[in-house]
PDB file of C-alpha atoms in Angstrom:
ATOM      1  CA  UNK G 279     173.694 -94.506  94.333  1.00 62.00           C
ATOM      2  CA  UNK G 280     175.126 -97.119  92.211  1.00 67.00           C
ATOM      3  CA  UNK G 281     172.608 -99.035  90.208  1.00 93.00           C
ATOM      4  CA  UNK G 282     175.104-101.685  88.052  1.00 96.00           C
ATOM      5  CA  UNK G 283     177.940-102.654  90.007  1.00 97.00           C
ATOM      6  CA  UNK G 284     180.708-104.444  88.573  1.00 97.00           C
ATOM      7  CA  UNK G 285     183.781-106.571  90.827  1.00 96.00           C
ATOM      8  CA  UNK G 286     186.372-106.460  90.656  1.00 96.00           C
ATOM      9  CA  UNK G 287     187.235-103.283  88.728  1.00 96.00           C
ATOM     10  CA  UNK G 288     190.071-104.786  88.011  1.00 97.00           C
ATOM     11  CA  UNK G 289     191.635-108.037  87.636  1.00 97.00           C
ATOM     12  CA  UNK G 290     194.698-110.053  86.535  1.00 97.00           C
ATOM     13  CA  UNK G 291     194.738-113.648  85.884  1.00 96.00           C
ATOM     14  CA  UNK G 292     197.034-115.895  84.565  1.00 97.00           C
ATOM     15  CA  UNK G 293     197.077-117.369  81.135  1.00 97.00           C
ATOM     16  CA  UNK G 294     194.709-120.590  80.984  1.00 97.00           C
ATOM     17  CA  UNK G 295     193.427-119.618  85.032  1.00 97.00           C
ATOM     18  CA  UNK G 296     189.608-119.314  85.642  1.00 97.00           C
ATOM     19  CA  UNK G 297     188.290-116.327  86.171  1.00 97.00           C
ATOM     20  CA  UNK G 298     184.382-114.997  87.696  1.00 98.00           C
ATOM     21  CA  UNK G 299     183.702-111.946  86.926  1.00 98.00           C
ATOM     22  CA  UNK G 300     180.389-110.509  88.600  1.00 98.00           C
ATOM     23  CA  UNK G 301     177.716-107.535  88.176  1.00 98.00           C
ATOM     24  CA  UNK G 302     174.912-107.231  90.539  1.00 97.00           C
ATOM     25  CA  UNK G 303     172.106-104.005  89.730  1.00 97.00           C
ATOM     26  CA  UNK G 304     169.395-102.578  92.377  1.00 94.00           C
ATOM     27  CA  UNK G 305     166.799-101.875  89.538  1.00 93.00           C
ATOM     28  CA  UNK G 306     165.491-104.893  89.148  1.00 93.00           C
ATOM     29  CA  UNK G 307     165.574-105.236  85.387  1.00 94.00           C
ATOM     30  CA  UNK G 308     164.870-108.185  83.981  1.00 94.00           C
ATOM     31  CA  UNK G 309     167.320-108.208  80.587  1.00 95.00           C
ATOM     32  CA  UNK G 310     171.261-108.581  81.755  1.00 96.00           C
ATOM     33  CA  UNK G 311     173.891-108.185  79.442  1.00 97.00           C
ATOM     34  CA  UNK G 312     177.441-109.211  79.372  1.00 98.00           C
ATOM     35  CA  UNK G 313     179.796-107.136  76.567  1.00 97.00           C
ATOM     36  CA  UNK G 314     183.316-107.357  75.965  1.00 98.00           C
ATOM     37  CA  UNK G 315     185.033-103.966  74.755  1.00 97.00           C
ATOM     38  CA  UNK G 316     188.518-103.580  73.580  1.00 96.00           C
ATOM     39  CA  UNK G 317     190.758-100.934  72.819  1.00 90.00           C
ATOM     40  CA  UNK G 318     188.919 -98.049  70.914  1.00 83.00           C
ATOM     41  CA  UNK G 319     186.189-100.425  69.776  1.00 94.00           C
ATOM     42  CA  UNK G 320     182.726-100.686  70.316  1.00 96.00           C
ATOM     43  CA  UNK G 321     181.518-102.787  72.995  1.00 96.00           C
ATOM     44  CA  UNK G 322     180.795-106.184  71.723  1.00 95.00           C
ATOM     45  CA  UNK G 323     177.382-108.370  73.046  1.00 95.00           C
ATOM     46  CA  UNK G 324     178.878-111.395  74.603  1.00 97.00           C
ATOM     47  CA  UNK G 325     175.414-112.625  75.688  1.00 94.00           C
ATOM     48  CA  UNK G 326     172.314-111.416  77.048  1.00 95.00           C
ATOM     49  CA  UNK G 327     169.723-112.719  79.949  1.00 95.00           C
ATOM     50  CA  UNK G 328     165.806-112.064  78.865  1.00 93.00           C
ATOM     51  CA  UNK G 329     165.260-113.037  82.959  1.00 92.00           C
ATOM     52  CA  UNK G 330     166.192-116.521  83.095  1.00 92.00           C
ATOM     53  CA  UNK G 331     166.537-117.052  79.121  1.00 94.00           C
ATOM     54  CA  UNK G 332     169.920-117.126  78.038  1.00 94.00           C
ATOM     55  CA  UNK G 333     171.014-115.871  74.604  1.00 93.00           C
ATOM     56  CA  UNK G 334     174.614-116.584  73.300  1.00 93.00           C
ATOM     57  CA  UNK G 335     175.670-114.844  70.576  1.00 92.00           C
ATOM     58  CA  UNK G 336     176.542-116.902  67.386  1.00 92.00           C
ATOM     59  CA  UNK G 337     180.201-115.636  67.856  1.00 93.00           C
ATOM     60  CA  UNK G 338     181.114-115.919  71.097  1.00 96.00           C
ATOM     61  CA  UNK G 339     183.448-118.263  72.256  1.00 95.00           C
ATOM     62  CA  UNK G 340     182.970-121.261  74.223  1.00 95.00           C
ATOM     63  CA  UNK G 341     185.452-120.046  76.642  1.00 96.00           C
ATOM     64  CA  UNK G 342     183.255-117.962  77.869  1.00 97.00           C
ATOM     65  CA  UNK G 343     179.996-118.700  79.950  1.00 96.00           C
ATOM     66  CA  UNK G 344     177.593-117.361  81.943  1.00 97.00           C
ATOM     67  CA  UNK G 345     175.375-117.461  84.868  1.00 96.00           C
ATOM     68  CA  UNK G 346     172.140-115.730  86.576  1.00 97.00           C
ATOM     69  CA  UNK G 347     171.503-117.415  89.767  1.00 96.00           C
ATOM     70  CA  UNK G 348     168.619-114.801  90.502  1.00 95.00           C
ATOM     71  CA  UNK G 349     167.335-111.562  89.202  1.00 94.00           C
ATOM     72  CA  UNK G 350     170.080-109.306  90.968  1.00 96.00           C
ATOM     73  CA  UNK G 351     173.206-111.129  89.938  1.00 97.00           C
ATOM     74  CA  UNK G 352     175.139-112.364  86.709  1.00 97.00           C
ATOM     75  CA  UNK G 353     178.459-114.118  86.619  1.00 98.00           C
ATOM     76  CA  UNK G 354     180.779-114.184  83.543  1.00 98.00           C
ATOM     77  CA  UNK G 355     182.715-116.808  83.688  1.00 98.00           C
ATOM     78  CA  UNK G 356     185.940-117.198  81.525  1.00 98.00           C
ATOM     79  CA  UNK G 357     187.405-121.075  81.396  1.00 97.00           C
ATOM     80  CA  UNK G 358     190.840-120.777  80.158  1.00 97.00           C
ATOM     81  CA  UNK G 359     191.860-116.947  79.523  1.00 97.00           C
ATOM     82  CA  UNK G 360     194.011-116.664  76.658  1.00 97.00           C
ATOM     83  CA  UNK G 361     196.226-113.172  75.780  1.00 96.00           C
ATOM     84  CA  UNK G 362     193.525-112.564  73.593  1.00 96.00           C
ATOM     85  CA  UNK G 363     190.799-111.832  76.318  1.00 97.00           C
ATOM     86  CA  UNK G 364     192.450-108.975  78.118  1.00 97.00           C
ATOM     87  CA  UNK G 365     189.768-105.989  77.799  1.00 97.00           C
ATOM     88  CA  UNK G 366     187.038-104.088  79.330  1.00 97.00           C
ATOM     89  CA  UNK G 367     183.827-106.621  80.393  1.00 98.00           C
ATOM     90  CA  UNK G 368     181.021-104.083  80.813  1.00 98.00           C
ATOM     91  CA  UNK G 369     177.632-105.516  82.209  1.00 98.00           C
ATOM     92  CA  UNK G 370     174.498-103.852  81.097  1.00 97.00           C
ATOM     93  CA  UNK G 371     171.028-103.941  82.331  1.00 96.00           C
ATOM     94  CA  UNK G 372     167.843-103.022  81.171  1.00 94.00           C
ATOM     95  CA  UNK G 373     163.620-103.042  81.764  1.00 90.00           C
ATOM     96  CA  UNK G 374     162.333-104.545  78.684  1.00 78.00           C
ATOM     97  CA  UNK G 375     164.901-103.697  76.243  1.00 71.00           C
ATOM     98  CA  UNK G 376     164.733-100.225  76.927  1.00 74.00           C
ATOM     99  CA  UNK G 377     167.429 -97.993  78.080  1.00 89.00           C
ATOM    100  CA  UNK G 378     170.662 -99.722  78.863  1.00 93.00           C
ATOM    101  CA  UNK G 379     172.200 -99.079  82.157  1.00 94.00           C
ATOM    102  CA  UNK G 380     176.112 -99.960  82.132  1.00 96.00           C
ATOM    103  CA  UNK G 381     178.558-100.740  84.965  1.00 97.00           C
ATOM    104  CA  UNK G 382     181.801 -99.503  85.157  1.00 96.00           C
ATOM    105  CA  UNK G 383     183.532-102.296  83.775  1.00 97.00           C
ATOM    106  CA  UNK G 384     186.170-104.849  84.985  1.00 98.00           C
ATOM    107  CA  UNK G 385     189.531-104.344  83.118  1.00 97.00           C
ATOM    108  CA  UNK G 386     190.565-107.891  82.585  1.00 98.00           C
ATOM    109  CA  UNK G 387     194.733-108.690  82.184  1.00 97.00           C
ATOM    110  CA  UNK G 388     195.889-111.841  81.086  1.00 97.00           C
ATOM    111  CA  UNK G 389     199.521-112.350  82.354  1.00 96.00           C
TER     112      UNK G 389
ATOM    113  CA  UNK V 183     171.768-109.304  61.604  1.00 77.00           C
ATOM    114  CA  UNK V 184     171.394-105.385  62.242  1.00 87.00           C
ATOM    115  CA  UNK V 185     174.629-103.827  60.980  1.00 93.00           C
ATOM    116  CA  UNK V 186     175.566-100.184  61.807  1.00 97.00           C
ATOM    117  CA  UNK V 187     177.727 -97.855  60.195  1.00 98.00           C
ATOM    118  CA  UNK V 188     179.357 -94.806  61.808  1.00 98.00           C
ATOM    119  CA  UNK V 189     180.724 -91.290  60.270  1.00 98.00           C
ATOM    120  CA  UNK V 190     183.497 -89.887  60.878  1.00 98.00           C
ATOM    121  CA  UNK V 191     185.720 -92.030  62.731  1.00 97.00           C
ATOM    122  CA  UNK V 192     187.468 -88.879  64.318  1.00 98.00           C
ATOM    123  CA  UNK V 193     186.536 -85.191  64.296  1.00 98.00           C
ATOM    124  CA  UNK V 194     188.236 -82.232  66.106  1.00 98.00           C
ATOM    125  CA  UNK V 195     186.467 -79.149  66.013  1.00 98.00           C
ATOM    126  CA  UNK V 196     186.887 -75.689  67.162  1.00 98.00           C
ATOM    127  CA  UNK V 197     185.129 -74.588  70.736  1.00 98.00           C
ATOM    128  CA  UNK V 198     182.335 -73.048  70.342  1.00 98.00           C
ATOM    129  CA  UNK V 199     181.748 -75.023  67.081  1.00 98.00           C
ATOM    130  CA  UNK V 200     179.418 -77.539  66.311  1.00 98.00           C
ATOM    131  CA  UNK V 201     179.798 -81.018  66.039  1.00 98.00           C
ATOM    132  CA  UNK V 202     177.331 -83.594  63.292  1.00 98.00           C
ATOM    133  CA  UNK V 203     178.007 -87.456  63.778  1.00 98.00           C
ATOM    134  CA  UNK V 204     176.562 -89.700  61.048  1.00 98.00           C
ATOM    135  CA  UNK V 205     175.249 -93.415  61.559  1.00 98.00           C
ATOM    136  CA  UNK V 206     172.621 -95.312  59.182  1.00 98.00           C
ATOM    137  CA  UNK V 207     171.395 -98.841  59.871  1.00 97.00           C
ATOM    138  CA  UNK V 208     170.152-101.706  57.990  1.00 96.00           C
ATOM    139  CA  UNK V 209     167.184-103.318  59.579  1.00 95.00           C
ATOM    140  CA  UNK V 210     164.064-101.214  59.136  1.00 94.00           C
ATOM    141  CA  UNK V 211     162.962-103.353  62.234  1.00 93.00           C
ATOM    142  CA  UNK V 212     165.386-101.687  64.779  1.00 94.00           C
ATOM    143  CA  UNK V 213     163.006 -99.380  66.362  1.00 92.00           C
ATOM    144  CA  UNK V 214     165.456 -97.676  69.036  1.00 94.00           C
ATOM    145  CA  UNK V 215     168.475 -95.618  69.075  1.00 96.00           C
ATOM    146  CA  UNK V 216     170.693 -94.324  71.788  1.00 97.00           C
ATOM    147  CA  UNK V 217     173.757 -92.342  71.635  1.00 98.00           C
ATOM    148  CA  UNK V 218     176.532 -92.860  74.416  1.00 97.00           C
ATOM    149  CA  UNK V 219     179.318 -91.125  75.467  1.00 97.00           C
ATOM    150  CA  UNK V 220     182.391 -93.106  76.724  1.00 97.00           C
ATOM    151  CA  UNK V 221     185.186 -91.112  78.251  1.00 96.00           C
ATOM    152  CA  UNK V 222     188.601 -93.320  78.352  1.00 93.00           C
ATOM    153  CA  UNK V 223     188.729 -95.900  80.858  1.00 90.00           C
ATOM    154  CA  UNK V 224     184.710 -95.195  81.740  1.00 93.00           C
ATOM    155  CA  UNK V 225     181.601 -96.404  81.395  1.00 95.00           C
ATOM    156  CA  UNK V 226     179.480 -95.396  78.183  1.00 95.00           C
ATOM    157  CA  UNK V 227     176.582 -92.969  79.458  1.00 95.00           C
ATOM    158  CA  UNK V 228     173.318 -92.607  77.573  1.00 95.00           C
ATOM    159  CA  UNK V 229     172.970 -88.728  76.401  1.00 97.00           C
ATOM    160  CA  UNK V 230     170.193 -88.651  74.154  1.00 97.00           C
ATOM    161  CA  UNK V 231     168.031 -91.156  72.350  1.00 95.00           C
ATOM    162  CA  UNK V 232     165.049 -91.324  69.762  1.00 95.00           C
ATOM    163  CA  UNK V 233     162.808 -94.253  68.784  1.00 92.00           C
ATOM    164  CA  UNK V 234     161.159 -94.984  65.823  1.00 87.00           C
ATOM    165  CA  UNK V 235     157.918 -92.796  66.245  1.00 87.00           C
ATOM    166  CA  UNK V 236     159.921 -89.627  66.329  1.00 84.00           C
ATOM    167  CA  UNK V 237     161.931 -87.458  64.275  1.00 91.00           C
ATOM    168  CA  UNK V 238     164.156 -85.576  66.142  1.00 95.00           C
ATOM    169  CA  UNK V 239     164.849 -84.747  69.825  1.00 95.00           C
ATOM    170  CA  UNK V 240     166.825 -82.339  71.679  1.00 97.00           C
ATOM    171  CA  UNK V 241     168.151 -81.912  75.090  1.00 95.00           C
ATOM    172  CA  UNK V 242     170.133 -78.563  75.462  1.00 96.00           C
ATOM    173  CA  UNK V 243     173.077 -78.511  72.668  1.00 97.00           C
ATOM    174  CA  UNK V 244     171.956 -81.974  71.965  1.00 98.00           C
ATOM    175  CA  UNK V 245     170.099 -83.060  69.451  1.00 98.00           C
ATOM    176  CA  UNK V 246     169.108 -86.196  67.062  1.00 98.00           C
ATOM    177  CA  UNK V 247     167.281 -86.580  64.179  1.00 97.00           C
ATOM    178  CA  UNK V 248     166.087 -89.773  62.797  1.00 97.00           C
ATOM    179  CA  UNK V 249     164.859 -90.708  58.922  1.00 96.00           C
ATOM    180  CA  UNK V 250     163.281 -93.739  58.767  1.00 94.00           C
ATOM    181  CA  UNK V 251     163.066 -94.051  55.131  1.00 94.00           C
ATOM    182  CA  UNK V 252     166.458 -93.332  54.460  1.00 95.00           C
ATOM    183  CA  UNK V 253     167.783 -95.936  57.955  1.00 96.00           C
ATOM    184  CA  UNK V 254     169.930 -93.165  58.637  1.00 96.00           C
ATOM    185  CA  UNK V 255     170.761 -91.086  62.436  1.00 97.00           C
ATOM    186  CA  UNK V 256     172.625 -88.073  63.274  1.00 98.00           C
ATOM    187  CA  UNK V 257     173.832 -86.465  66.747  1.00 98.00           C
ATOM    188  CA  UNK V 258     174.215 -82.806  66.618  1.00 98.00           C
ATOM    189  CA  UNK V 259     176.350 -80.882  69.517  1.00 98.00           C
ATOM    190  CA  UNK V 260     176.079 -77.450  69.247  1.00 98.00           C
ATOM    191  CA  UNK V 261     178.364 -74.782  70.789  1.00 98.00           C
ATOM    192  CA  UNK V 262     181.255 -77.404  71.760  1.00 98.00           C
ATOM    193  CA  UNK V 263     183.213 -77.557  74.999  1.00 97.00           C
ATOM    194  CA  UNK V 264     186.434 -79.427  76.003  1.00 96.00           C
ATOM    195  CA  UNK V 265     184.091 -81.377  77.937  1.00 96.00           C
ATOM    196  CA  UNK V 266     182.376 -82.950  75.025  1.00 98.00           C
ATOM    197  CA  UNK V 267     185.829 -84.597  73.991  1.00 98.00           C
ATOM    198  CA  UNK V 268     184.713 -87.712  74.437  1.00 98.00           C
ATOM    199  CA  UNK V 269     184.252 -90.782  71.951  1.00 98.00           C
ATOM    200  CA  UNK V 270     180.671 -91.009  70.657  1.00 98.00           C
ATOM    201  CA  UNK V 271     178.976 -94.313  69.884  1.00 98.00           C
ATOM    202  CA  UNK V 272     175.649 -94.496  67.789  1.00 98.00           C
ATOM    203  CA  UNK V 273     173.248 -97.588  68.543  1.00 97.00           C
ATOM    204  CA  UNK V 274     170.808 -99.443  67.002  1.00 96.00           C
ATOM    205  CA  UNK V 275     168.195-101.588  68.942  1.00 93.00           C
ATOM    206  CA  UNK V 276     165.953-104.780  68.032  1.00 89.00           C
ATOM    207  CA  UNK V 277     164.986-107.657  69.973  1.00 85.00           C
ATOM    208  CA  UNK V 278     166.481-106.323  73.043  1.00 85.00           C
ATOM    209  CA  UNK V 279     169.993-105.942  71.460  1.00 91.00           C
ATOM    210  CA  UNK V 280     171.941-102.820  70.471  1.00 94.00           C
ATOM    211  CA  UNK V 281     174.383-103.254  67.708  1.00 94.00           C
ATOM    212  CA  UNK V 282     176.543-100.086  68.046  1.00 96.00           C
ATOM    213  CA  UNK V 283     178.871 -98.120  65.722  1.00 97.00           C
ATOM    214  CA  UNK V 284     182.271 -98.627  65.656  1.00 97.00           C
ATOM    215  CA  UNK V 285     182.609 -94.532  67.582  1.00 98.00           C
ATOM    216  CA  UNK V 286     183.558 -90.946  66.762  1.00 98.00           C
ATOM    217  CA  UNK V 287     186.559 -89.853  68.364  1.00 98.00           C
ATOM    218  CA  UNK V 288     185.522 -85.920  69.345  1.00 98.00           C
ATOM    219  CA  UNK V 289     188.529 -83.481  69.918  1.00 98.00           C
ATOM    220  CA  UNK V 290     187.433 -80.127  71.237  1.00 98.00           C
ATOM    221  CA  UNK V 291     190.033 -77.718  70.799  1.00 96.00           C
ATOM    222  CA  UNK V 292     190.162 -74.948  72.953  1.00 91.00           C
TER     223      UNK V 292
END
């Protein structure tokens, strides 16, 4: 029974091409998070949704942006993928800031 | 902001051994913290947590211990399997947000 699904698993876009990534979850948490994990490194908080409140972190790019059109869904959106962005986008969800449920990521490649 | 240190970065171990992961933290306001498990090319999976209230917790050969006072974590795995080669992330919560360690790489050598 998945609970945070992620798609596409993967995905390969072109250098400078738009790219949506999406995660939808069945357990109807209201925080959604978006992280961006590289290479043996930690996952990295892109930006969070406290139900419709957005929260950008002070050091993520403006490349990337995000939506939640309702409490199911969040987009990430990525404007102009550079060689830099190839990684692992993991969305997260959780009920109050509790326990965070992850996806199974979408493995980004920039050609 | 929170900032979270991690130690060792790698550690290989015997089976049957046991295995002691290190993280302290620097808010004393970060009142949660979860330890995942990421297997390569996976998803990291919650195996044990503790919050703030609590000093230690333990879930079959799993087991964390918190000290407030000192802002400092530990995940104990006792008798190791190959299974448990993994890479280990420690987490510290506040204001909704985990700031994680930068992960143990655990070798389990049969």
């Amino acid at each position: 029974d998945a609970m945070v699904i992620q798609n596409p698993r993967y995905q390969v876009t072109q250098f400078g091409k738009p790219v949506t990534l999406s995660c939808s979850q069945t357990l109807n948490h209201n925080v959604m998070y978006w992280y961006q994990q590289k290479s043996s490194q930690a996952p990295k908080l892109l930006f969070h949704y406290y139900d419709k409140d957005f929260n950008n972190e002070a050091d993520t790019p403006d490349n990337f942006q995000s939506r939640r059109p309702n409490t199911s869904f969040c987009f990430l959106d990525i404007r102009s993928p550079g060689l830099g962005d190839a990684a692992m986008y993991l969305c997260a969800t959780s009920s109050w800031g509790d326990e965070q449920y992850f996806g199974p990521g979408t493995r980004l490649t920039v050609t | 902001g929170e900032n979270v240190e991690q130690h060792p970065s790698t550690l290989s171990v015997q089976e049957g051994d046991s295995a002691v992961i290190k993280c302290t933290y620097s808010d004393s306001a970060s009142n949660y913290f979860p330890w995942y498990k990421q297997e390569l090319g996976k998803r990291p999976q919650l195996i044990i947590d503790i919050r703030s209230n609590v000093g230690e917790k333990k879930d079959q050969r799993i087991a964390v211990t918190l000290n407030k006072t000192a802002k400092h974590f530990s995940l104990h795995i006792t008798e190791t399997q190959p299974e448990d080669s993994a890479v280990y992330f420690c987490a510290a919560s506040k204001d909704y947000k985990l700031s994680f360690g930068a992960g143990t790489t655990v070798t389990v050598r049969a």
